[in-house]
Tab-separated table of C-alpha atoms in Angstrom:
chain	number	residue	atom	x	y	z
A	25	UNK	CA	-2.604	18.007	-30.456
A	26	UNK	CA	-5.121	15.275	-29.278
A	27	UNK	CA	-3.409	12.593	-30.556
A	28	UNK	CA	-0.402	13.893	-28.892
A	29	UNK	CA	-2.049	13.606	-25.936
A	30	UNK	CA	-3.505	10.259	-26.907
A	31	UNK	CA	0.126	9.008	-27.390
A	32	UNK	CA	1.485	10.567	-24.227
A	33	UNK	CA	-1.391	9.122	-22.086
A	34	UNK	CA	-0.741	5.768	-23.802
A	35	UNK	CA	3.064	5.814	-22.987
A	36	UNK	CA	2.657	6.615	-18.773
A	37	UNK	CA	0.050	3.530	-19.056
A	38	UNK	CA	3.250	1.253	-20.469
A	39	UNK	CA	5.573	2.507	-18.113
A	40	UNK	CA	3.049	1.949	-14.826
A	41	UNK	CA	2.071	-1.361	-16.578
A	42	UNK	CA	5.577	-1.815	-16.722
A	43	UNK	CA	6.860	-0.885	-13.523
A	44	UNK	CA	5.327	-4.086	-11.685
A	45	UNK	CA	7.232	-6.911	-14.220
A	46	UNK	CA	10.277	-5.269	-14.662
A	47	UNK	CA	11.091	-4.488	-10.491
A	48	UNK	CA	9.464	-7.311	-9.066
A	49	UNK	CA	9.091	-10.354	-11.768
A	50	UNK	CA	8.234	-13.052	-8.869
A	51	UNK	CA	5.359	-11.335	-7.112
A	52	UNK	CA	4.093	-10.320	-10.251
A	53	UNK	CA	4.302	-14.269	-11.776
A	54	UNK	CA	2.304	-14.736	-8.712
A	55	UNK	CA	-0.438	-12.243	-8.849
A	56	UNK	CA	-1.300	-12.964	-12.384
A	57	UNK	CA	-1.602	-16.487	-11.274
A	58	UNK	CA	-4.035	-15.772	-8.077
A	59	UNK	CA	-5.958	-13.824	-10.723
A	60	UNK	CA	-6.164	-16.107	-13.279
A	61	UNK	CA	-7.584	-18.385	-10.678
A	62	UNK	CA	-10.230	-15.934	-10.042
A	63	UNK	CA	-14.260	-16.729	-10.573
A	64	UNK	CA	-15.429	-14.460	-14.067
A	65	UNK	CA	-17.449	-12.290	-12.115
A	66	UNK	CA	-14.990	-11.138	-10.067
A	67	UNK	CA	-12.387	-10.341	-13.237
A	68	UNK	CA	-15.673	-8.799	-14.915
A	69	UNK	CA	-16.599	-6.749	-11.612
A	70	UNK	CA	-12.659	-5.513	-11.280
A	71	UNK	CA	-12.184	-4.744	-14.862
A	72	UNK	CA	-15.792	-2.764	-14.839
A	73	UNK	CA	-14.588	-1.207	-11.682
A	74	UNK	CA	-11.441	0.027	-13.121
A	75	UNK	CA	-13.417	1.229	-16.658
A	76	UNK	CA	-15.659	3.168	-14.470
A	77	UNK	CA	-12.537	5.109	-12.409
A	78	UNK	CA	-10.720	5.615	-15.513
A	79	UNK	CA	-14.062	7.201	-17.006
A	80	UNK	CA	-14.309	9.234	-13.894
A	81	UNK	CA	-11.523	10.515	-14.189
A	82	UNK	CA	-11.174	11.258	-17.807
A	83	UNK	CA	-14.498	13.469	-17.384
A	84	UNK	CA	-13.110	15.328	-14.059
A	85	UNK	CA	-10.002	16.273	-16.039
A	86	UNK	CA	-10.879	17.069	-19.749
């Protein structure tokens, strides 16, 4: 059963992941070029930033 949910979890993250390249392929060449041109500590302090929502979240829900 927790796998299952594991799996299902793991398939909306594909499709929202998805959603951006498939509908709108030139904005989204774009933005991963503005933010590969961003300093490291801003990547690090956005990816930390979306670890800690997605923990958040996991704890208000399970």
């Amino acid at each position: 059963m927790e796998l299952q949910i594991l799996m299902l979890a793991l398939g909306f993250v594909f499709i929202l992941e998805g959603i951006g390249p498939l509908l709108f392929p030139n904005k989204w060449r774009r933005y991963l070029k503005e933010i590969s041109e961003q300093n490291q500590a801003v990547l690090r302090q956005l990816g930390g930033t979306l670890v800690t929502a997605g923990i958040v979240l996991l704890v208000i829900f399970s």
